[in-house]
Every structure is written in C-alpha cells, then in structure tokens.
Short mmCIF file of C-alpha atoms in Angstrom, two decimals:
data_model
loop_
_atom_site.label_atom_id
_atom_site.label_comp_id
_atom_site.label_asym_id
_atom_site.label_seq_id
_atom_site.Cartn_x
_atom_site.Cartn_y
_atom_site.Cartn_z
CA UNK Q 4 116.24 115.62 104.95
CA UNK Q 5 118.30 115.57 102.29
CA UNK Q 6 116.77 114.56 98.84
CA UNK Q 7 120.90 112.68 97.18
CA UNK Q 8 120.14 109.25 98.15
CA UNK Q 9 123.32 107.72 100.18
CA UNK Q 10 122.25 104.39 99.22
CA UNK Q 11 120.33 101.78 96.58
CA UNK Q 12 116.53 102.64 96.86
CA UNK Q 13 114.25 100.32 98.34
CA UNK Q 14 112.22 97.70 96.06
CA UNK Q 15 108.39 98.65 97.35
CA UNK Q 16 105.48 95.81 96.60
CA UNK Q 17 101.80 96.51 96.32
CA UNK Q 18 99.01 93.82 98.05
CA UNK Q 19 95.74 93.62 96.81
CA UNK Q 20 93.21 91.33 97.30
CA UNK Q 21 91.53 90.62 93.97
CA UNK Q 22 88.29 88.90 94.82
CA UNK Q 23 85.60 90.77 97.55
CA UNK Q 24 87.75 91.40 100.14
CA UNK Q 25 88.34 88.81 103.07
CA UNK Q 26 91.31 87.28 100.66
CA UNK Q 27 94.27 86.53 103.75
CA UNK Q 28 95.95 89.46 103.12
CA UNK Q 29 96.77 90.43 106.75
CA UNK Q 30 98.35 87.51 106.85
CA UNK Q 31 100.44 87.96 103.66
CA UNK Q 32 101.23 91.02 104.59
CA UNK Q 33 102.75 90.26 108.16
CA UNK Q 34 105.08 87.54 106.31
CA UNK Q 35 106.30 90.01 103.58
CA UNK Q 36 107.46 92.62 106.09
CA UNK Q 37 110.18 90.26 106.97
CA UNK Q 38 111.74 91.60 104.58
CA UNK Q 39 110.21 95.69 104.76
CA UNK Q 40 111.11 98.70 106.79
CA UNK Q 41 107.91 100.21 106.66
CA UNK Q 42 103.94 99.22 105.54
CA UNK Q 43 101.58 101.85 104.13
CA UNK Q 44 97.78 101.57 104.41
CA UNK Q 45 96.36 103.80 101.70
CA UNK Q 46 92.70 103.65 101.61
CA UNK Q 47 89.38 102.31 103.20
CA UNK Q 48 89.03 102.59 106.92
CA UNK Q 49 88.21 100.37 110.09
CA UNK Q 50 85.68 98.51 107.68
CA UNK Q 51 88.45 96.63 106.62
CA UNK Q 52 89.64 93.39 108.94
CA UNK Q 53 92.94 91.79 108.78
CA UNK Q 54 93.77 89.02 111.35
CA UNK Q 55 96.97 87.68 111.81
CA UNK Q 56 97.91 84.35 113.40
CA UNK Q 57 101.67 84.54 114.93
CA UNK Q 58 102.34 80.94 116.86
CA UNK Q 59 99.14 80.05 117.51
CA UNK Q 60 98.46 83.72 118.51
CA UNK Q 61 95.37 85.94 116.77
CA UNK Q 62 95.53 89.57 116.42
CA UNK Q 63 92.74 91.32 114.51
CA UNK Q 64 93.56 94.69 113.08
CA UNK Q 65 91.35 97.33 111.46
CA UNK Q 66 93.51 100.39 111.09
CA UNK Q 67 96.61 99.54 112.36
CA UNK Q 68 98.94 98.53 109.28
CA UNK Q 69 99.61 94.78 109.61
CA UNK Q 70 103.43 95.46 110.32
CA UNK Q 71 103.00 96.56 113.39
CA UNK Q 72 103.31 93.11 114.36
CA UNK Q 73 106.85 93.12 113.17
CA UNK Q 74 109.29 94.26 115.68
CA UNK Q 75 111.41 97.32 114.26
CA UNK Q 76 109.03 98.13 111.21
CA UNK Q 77 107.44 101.57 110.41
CA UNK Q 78 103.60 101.64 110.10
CA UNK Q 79 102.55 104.66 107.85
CA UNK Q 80 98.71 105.65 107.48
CA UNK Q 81 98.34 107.38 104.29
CA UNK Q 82 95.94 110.42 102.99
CA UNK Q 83 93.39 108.20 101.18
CA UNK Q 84 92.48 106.88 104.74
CA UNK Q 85 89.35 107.61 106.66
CA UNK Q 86 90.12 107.68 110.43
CA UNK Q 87 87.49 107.44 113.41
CA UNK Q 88 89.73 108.90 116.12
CA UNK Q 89 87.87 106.69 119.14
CA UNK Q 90 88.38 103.48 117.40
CA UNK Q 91 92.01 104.18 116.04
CA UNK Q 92 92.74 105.02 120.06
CA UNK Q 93 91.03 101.95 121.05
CA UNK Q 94 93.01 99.70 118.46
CA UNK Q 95 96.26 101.06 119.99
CA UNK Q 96 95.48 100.32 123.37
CA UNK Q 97 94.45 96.92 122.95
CA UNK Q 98 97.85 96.75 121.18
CA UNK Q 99 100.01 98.31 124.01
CA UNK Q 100 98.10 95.76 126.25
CA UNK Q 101 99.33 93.00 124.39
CA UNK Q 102 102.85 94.37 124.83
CA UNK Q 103 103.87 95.95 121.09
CA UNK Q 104 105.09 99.05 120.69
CA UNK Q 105 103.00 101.12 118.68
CA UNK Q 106 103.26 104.94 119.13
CA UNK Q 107 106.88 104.74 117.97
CA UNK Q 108 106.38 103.34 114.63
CA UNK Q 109 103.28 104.78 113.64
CA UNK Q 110 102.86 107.64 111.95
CA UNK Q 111 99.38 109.13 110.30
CA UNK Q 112 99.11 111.27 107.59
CA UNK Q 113 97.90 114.55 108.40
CA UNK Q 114 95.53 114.91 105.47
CA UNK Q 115 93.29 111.77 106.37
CA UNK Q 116 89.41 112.48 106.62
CA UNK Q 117 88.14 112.40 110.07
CA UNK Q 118 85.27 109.27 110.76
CA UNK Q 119 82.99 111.52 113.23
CA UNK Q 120 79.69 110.21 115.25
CA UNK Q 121 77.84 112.50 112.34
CA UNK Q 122 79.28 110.31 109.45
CA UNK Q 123 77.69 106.48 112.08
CA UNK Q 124 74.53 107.73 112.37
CA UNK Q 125 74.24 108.94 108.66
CA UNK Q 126 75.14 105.50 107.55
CA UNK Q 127 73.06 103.54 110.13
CA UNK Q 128 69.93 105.49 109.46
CA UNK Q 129 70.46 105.37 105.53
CA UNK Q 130 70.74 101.44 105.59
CA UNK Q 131 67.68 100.97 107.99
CA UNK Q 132 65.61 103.32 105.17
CA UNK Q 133 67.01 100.88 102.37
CA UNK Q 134 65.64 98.39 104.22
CA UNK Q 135 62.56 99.46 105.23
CA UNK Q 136 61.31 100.32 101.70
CA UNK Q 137 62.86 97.45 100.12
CA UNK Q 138 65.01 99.04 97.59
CA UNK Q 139 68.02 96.54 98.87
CA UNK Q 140 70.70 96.94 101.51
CA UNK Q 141 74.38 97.84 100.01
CA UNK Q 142 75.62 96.04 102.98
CA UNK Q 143 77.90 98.59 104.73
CA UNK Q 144 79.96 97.66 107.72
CA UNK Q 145 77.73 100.47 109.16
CA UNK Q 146 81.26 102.37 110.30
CA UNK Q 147 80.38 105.71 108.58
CA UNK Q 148 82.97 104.77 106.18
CA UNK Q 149 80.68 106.30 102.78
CA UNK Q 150 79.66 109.40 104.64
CA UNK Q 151 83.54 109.94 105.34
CA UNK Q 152 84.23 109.73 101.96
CA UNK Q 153 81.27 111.94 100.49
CA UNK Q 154 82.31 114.87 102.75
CA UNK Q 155 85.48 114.59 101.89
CA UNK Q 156 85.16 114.69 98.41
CA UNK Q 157 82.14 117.80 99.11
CA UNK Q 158 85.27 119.34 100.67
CA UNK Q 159 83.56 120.05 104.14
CA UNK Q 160 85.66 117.27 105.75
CA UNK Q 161 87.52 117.62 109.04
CA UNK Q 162 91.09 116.27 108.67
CA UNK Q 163 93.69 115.05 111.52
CA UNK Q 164 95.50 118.31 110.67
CA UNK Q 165 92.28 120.20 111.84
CA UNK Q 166 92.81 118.77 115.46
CA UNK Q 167 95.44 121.17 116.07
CA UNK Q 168 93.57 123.77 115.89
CA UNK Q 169 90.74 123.49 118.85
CA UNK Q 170 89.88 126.92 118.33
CA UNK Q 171 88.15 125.92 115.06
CA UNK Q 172 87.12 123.01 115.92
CA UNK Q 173 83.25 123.73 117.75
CA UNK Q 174 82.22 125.85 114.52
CA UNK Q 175 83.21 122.86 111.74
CA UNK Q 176 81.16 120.73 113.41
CA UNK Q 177 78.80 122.09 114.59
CA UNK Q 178 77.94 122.83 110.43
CA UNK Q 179 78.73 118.87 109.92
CA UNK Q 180 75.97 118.02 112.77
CA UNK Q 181 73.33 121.00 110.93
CA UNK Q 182 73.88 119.33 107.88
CA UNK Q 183 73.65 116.02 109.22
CA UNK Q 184 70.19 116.54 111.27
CA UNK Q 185 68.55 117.69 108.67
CA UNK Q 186 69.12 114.37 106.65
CA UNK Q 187 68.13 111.96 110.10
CA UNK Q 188 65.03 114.18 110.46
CA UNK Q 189 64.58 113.31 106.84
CA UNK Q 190 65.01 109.25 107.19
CA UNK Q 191 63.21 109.48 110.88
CA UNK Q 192 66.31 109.04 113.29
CA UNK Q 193 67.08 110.89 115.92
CA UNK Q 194 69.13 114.19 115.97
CA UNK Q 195 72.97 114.64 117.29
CA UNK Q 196 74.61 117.22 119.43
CA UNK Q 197 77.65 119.14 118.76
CA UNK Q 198 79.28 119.31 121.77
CA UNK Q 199 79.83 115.36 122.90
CA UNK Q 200 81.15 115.64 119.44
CA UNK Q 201 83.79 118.21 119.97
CA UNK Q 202 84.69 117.17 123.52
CA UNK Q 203 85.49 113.45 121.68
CA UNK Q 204 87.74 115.29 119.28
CA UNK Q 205 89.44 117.52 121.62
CA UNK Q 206 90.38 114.40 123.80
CA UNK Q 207 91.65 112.70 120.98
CA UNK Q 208 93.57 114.92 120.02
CA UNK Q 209 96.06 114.91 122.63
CA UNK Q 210 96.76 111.29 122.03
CA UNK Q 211 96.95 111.05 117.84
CA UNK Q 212 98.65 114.86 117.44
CA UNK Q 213 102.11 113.26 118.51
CA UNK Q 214 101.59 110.75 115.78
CA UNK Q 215 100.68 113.31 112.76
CA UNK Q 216 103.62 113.38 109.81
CA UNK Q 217 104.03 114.08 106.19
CA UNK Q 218 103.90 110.62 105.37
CA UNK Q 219 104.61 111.20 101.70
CA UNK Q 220 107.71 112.86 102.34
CA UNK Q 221 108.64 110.33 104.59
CA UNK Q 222 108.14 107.51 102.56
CA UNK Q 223 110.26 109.04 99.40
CA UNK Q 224 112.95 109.38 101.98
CA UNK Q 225 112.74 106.22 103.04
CA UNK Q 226 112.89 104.87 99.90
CA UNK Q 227 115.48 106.48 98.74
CA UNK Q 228 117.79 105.97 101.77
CA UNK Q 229 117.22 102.39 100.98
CA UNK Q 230 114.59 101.30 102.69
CA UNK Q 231 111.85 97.99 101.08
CA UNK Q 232 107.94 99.85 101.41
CA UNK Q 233 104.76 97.33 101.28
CA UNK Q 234 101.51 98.97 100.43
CA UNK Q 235 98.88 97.45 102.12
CA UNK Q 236 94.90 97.49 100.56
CA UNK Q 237 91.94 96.87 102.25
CA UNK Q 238 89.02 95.45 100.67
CA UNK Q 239 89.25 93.94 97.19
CA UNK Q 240 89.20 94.77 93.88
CA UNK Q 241 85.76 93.85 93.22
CA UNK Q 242 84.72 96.03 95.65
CA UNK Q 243 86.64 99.52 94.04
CA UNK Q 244 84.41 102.28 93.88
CA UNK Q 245 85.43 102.88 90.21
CA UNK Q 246 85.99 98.66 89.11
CA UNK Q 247 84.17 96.86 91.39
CA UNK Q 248 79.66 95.57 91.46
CA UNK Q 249 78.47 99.43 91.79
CA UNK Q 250 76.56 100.01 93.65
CA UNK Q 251 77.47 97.18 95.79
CA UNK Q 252 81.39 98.57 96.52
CA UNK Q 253 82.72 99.95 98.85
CA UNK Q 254 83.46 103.86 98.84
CA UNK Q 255 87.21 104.17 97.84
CA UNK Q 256 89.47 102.66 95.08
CA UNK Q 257 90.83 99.41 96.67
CA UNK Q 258 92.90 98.89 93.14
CA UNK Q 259 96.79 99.00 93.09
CA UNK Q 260 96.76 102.40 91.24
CA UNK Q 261 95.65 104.24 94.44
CA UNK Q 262 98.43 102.89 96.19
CA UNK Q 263 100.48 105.93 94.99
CA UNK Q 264 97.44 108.09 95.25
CA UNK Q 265 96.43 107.32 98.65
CA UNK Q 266 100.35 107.85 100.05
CA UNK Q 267 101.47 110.58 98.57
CA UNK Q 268 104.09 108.99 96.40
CA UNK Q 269 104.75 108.91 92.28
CA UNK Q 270 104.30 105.73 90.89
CA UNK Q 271 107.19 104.80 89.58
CA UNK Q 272 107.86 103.84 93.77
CA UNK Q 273 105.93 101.05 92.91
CA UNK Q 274 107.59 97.78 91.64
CA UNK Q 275 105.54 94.74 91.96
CA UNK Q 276 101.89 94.24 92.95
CA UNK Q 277 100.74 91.26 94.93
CA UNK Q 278 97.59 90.33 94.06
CA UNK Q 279 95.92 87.81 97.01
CA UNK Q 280 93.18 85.67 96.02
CA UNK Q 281 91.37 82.53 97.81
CA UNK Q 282 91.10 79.15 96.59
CA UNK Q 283 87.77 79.85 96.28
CA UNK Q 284 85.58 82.96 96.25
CA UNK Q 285 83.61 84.39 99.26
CA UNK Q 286 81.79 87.73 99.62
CA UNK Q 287 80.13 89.69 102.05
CA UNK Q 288 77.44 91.64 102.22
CA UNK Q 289 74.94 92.05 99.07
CA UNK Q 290 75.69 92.29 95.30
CA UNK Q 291 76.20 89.55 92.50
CA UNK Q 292 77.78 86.42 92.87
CA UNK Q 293 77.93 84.22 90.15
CA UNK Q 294 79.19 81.04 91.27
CA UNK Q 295 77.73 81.39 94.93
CA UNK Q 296 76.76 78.09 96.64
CA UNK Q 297 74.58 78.07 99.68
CA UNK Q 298 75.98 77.39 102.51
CA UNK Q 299 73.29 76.39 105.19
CA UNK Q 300 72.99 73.06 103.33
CA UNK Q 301 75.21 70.06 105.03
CA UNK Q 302 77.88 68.02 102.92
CA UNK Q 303 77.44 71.00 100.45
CA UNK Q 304 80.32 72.17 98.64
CA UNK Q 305 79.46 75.82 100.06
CA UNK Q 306 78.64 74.31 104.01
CA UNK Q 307 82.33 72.59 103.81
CA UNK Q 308 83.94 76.19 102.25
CA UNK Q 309 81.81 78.05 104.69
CA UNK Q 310 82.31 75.80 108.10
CA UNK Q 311 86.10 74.41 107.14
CA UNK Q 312 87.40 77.84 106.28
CA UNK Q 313 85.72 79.76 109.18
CA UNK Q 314 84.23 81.78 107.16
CA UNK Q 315 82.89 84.89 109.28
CA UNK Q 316 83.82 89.06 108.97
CA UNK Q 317 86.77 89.74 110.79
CA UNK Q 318 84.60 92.97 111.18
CA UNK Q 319 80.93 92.35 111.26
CA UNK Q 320 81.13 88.73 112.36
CA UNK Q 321 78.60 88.14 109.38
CA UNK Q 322 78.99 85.14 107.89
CA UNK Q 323 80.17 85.02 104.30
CA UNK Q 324 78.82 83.86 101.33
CA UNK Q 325 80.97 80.82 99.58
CA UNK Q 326 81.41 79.58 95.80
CA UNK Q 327 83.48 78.23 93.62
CA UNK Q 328 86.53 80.19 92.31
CA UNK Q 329 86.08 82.49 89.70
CA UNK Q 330 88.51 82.74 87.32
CA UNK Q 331 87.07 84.98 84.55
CA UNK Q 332 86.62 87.55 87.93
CA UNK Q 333 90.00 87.02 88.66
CA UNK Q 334 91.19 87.75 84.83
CA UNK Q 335 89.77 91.19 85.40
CA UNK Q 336 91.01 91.63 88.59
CA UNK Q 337 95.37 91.03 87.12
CA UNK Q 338 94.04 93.68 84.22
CA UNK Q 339 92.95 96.45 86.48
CA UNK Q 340 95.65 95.89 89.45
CA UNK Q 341 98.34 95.32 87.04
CA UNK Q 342 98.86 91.91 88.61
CA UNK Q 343 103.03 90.85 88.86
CA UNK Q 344 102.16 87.39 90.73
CA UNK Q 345 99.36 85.85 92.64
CA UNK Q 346 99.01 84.46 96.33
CA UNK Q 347 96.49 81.67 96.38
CA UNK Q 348 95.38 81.47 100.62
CA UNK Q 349 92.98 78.73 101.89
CA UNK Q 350 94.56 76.35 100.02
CA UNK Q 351 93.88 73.69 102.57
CA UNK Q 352 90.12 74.35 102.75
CA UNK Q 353 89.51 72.66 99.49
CA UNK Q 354 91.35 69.03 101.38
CA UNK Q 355 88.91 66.44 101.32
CA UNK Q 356 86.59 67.18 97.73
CA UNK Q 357 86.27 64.95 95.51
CA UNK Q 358 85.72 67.07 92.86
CA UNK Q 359 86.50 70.98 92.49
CA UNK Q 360 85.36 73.34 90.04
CA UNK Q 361 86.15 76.49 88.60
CA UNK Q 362 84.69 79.06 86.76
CA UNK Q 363 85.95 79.79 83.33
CA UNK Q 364 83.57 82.01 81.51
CA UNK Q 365 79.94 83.32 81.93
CA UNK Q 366 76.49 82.81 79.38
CA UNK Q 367 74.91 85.41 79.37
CA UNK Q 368 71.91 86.96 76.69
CA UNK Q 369 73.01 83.90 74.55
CA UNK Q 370 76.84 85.35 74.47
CA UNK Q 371 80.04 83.40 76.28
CA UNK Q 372 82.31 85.68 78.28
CA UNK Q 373 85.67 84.94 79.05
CA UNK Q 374 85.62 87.99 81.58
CA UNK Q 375 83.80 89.71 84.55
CA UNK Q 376 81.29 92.06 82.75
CA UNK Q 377 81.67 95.60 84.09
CA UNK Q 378 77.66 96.35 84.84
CA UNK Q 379 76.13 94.56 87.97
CA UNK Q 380 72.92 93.62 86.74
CA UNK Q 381 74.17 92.07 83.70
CA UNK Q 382 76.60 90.11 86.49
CA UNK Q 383 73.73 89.17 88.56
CA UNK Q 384 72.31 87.39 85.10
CA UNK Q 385 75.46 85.78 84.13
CA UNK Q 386 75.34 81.81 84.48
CA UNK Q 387 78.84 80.34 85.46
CA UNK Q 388 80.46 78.35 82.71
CA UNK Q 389 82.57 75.39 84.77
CA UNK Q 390 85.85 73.09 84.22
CA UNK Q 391 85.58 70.20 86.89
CA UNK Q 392 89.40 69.20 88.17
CA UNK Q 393 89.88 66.30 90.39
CA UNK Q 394 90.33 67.27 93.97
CA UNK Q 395 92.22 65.45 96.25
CA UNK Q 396 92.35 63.45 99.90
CA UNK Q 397 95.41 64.60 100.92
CA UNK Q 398 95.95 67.44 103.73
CA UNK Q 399 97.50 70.72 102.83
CA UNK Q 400 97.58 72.33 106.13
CA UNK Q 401 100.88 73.43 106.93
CA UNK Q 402 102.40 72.93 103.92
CA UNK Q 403 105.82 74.38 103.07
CA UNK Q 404 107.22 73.53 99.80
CA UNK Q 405 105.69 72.87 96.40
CA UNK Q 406 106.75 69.08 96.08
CA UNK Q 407 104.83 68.40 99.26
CA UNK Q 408 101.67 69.42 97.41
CA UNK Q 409 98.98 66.57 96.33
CA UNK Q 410 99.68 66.00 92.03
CA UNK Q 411 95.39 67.34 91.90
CA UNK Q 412 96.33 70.36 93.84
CA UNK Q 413 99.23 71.24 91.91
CA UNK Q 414 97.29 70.86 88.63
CA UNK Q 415 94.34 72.66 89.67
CA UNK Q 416 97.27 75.80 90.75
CA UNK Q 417 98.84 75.15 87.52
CA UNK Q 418 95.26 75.74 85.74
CA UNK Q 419 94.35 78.47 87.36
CA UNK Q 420 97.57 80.53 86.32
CA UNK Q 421 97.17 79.36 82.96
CA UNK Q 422 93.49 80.87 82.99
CA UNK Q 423 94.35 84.54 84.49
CA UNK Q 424 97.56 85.03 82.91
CA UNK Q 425 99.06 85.75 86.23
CA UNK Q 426 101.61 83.68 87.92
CA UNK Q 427 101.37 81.98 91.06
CA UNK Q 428 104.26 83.15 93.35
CA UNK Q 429 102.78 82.11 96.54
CA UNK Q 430 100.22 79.65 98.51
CA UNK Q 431 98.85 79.71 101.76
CA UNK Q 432 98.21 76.91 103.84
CA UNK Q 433 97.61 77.80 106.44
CA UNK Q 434 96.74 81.35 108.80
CA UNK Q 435 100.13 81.01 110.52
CA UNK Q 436 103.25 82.78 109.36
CA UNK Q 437 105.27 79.75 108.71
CA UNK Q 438 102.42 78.18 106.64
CA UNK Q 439 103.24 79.54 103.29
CA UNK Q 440 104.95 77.93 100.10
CA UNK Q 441 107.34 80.64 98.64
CA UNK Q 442 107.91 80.04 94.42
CA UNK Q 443 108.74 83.67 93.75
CA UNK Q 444 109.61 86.69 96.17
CA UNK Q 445 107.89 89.41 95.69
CA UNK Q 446 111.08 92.22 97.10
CA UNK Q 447 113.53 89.98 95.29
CA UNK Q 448 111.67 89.50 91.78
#
C-alpha cells in the first residue's frame, strides 16, 4: 500500500456510552455507518451487548461490530479486544443464517487476547467464592472477560496470531490450564484438561485464520484513501477500569482515549467523540448508584423506567437497575471522554410522568458536589441533590424532528446540556433506525 494519500482523508467519530453501559449505542452506531466505510471495536469482549432494530427486525451482537448490518461496510476488530474463538464462530453463523455477509468484511486483529475455557471457569469459580463468603459479587457477565485481560497483561496470553502456529499450541496451554488448576483447586472447583482445549483451538482456527489482518495498518490506509472510520465502545464510561466505580468496572478502558489504543492508530485519526447517554440512568450488576429507584414497586418511577424501557441485559438477561438521570455523573463522563456532542436514547420512556427529575449535585460528609466523586465508597454515601422539571403527556415514540418534541421535553434536553457542558446533537426515540432526531452530524461537524 502506498502511504501518499490520492484523496481527502476520512473524518473518523468515536461512540461512547457515558453512563454504565446498556446506553443504545448499537443502535447509534448502525445509523452513523450510513455514512462510514468501516467500524472498529476496540476493547471489551462478548460481555458487551448491542441490539439493533432494522424494520421491525432485532439483531443482537456481542463481537461482531454493529456495521455489519450495513451492506458494503468494513467491520475491523481491534488489538484491545478479547476474543473467545467458539462464541465469535457462533456469532457469525447465526449471521450467515440470517443472510449477511460477514467473512468478507470482517477482519480481526491479529494481536487480540484469546478468551479460552481456562479464563470461564476462572471467572465462574472466583464469583461463586465472592459469594459464598460474602465479601460482594463484582457482577461479571461470567464470560472470562477479567481473566483474559490479567493474562494478557502477565504476558502469558495466547493471541489469534498464535493459532497459526499448531505446533505450539498443546505446550501454551497446557501451562495456562497448570496455572489455572491450581487456582480452582484453591476456590474448590473442579480441574480442566488440556486437550478438549487445544482440539477447540485447532478447529477454530481454520475458520478465523482467513480473517486475521493488520488492522492498524489497514485502518490508516483507509483513512487516508478517504475513507469515514466509527470507533465503536462497549461498556460505559463508568465502568473504565481506570475512571469508572473500582472495583465494580469492568476490566478494560471503555473511555474514548483507548479508541486509538485499542486499534492501532495515532490519535490525531480521531475527530469527534459521540458520547451516548439515556434519558435516564440504568446499571447492571453491583456497585453504587446514587439516584437508583427500585423497581419491583408498581406505578414507581423506577417500575415504569424498568417495565416501559425493557430494561433487561442484552447479555445476561438480568434485569437492570433504574434511576433518575444523573447529571453530575454525566459531567464527568464529557471530561474524561472528551465529549464533542451527546445522544440522549430512550427518550420516549420518560412519556407519560408527571414529574421528572434530575440529579444535579451530591451531599456528601456535609460538602455539595457538582461532580461524580472518583472513590466508590464515598459514591455509595453520596445523597442525590435533585431539580424537578415538568414532564409531559405527550408520546415521543417515533419522533423525527425537534419541533415535533413536547415544549417539557425540549426544556428538560435543553437543561440537561446546560448542566454537562456538552451539546445535544442527537435523540433517540425510538430502537429503530429511522427513530432518531438529527441536530448536529457527527461526520459532518
């Protein structure tokens, strides 16, 4: 390839959720690439869960970049991504089933972690011990996705690039499943075997090997031959392993920073971060939540978030916790992410209160913060600080343009920029493509 570009570069956005995770931003995603060539996925692993809705149509993706649902696009898995082999091959069948072409358009970085059966039973039998001596579950999706991550960074990992060489392959892991016995005989599960381990690799090997590129160099090509690049997170940013409710996080950096990182591109590819954020503020899993509402109560504010906006992991099928939105969260969340414009989804969840509320500050040791503190405990003792805005009767479903909006759900958008100091470029109302309001394009701003 040569490295004179023939053409204007590419404009490239970043997409972030900014809350817990869960934000829409499979969704977002899909309707951006209307105007991309190629989406990047640059950290986390089949933990995360986007699900698209494409006329009437739901497609739930865990590895798979969110493109791939775009006819003609490039789908690029980058370095910072940790791959089980068996489910990646399982997500691309179901895919070819449905009738999109996958193998084509995808290519996976050669220098992603390998997700083996060592890595699931680690983090199975680690989160049962939590549990049985009470010291708290973190939550996990229970993929392996933290064991991935700690071999990697021990530097014992396997990578994709180590599946073309089967000659090597029975001795790595056969160390990985030593290493790993010895901590299951420890927490009192049972022990592995090597070779069902190997003979799972070596199969899957013939069907990802095609796939393997040097998806950095590809992407600065790209770019530079013209091409628009969307960098797709997983997660949120309140989950970051560096940023987010330690210990509760998950176990990569889910912030817009990594996007480079994780890809194997400079930064100055990246133009304008997206940052995707509910109407409200859900979570899953364990960890502080300052303005959670319970949701098993009906006519409750958090019943009607929880029951109205489906609210259930795309992954675990766990239902989520609901609250208010939290601004002062979301304030730190445009600092660290470096926030160019906002995309408010589940607009049309909040139809139908009377009153809505949102969370402006925190008391906490007799102090008022204006910001998400950075320790969790001291989170877990913050008490919200509220502004109550009129809701509204009107339905937002479907949506299109900002006139059609309700006057109360315009002003409570309108307050919410003013208290992040982001602006609002988008709204979702809606899971379908054609359910978004468009103020300001991300590849054209």
């Amino acid at each position: 390839m040569s490295d004179t570009p023939t053409t204007t570069p590419g404009r490239n956005v970043v997409v972030v959720g900014t809350q817990w995770g869960d934000e829409g931003k499979g969704k977002v995603v899909d309707w951006l690439t209307d105007h991309a060539q190629g989406v990047v996925r640059f950290q986390g692993g089949h933990n995360a869960g986007h699900t698209l809705v494409i006329k009437g149509h739901k497609t739930a993706l865990q590895l798979v970049p969110s493109g791939i649902m775009r006819e003609g696009v490039a789908c690029y898995v980058g370095n910072g991504v940790v791959v089980d082999p068996s489910h990646l091959i399982g997500e691309i069948a179901r895919l070819e089933a449905a009738g999109v072409d996958v193998r084509s358009r995808l290519f996976l970085s050669e220098s992603c972690p390998l997700i083996l059966p060592t890595h699931v039973a680690t983090d199975a039998a680690r989160e049962a011990r939590r549990e049985n001596v009470g010291s708290g579950k973190i939550g996990t999706t229970g993929k392996g996705i933290g064991p991935a991550y700690e071999d990697k960074v021990a530097r014992r990992a396997l990578r994709l690039q180590d599946l073309k060489h089967p000659d090597r392959l029975p001795a790595r892991v056969a160390e990985l499943v030593e290493r790993t016995n010895a901590e299951l005989a420890s927490l009192g599960a049972p022990p592995l075997q090597a070779a069902p381990i190997v003979d799972g690799a070596l199969r899957a090997a013939e069907q990802l090997l095609p796939m393997l590129a040097d998806v950095g160099y590809r992407l600065h090509h790209a770019h530079r031959a013209g091409a628009n690049l969307l960098f797709e997170g997983a997660q949120g940013t309140l989950l970051d392993i560096d940023h987010g409710t330690y210990p509760y996080v998950t176990s990569s950096n889910c912030v817009a920073g990594n996007a480079a990182a994780g890809s194997g591109v400079g930064p100055q590819m990246l133009h304008y971060v997206l940052g995707i954020t509910k109407a409200y503020t859900t979570r899953v899993g364990g960890g502080p939540f300052p303005t959670e509402l319970p949701i098993d109560q009906p006519g409750g504010v958090g019943h009607h978030l929880s029951t109205v906006g489906q609210e259930r992991g795309t992954v675990t099928g766990r239902a989520r916790r609901c609250g208010w939105l939290d601004a002062a969260a979301l304030k730190r969340s445009v600092i660290i992410n470096g926030i160019s414009g906002l995309c408010v989804t589940k607009l049309d969840v909040l139809d139908g209160l009377r009153e809505i509320q949102v969370c402006v500050g925190y008391r906490l040791d007799g102090r008022t913060l204006d910001i998400l503190p950075l320790d969790a405990d001291e989170i877990a003792a913050c008490e919200p600080v509220y502004e109550t805005l009129p809701g509204w009767a009107d339905s937002t479903a479907g949506l299109t343009s900002w006139e059609q909006l309700p006057a109360p759900a315009r002003r409570y958008l309108e307050r919410v920029q003013a208290l992040i100091g982001a602006p609002i470029d988008m709204v979702s109302t809606g899971p379908d493509r054609a359910h978004t309001i468009l103020l300001r394009h991300p590849f054209r701003a």
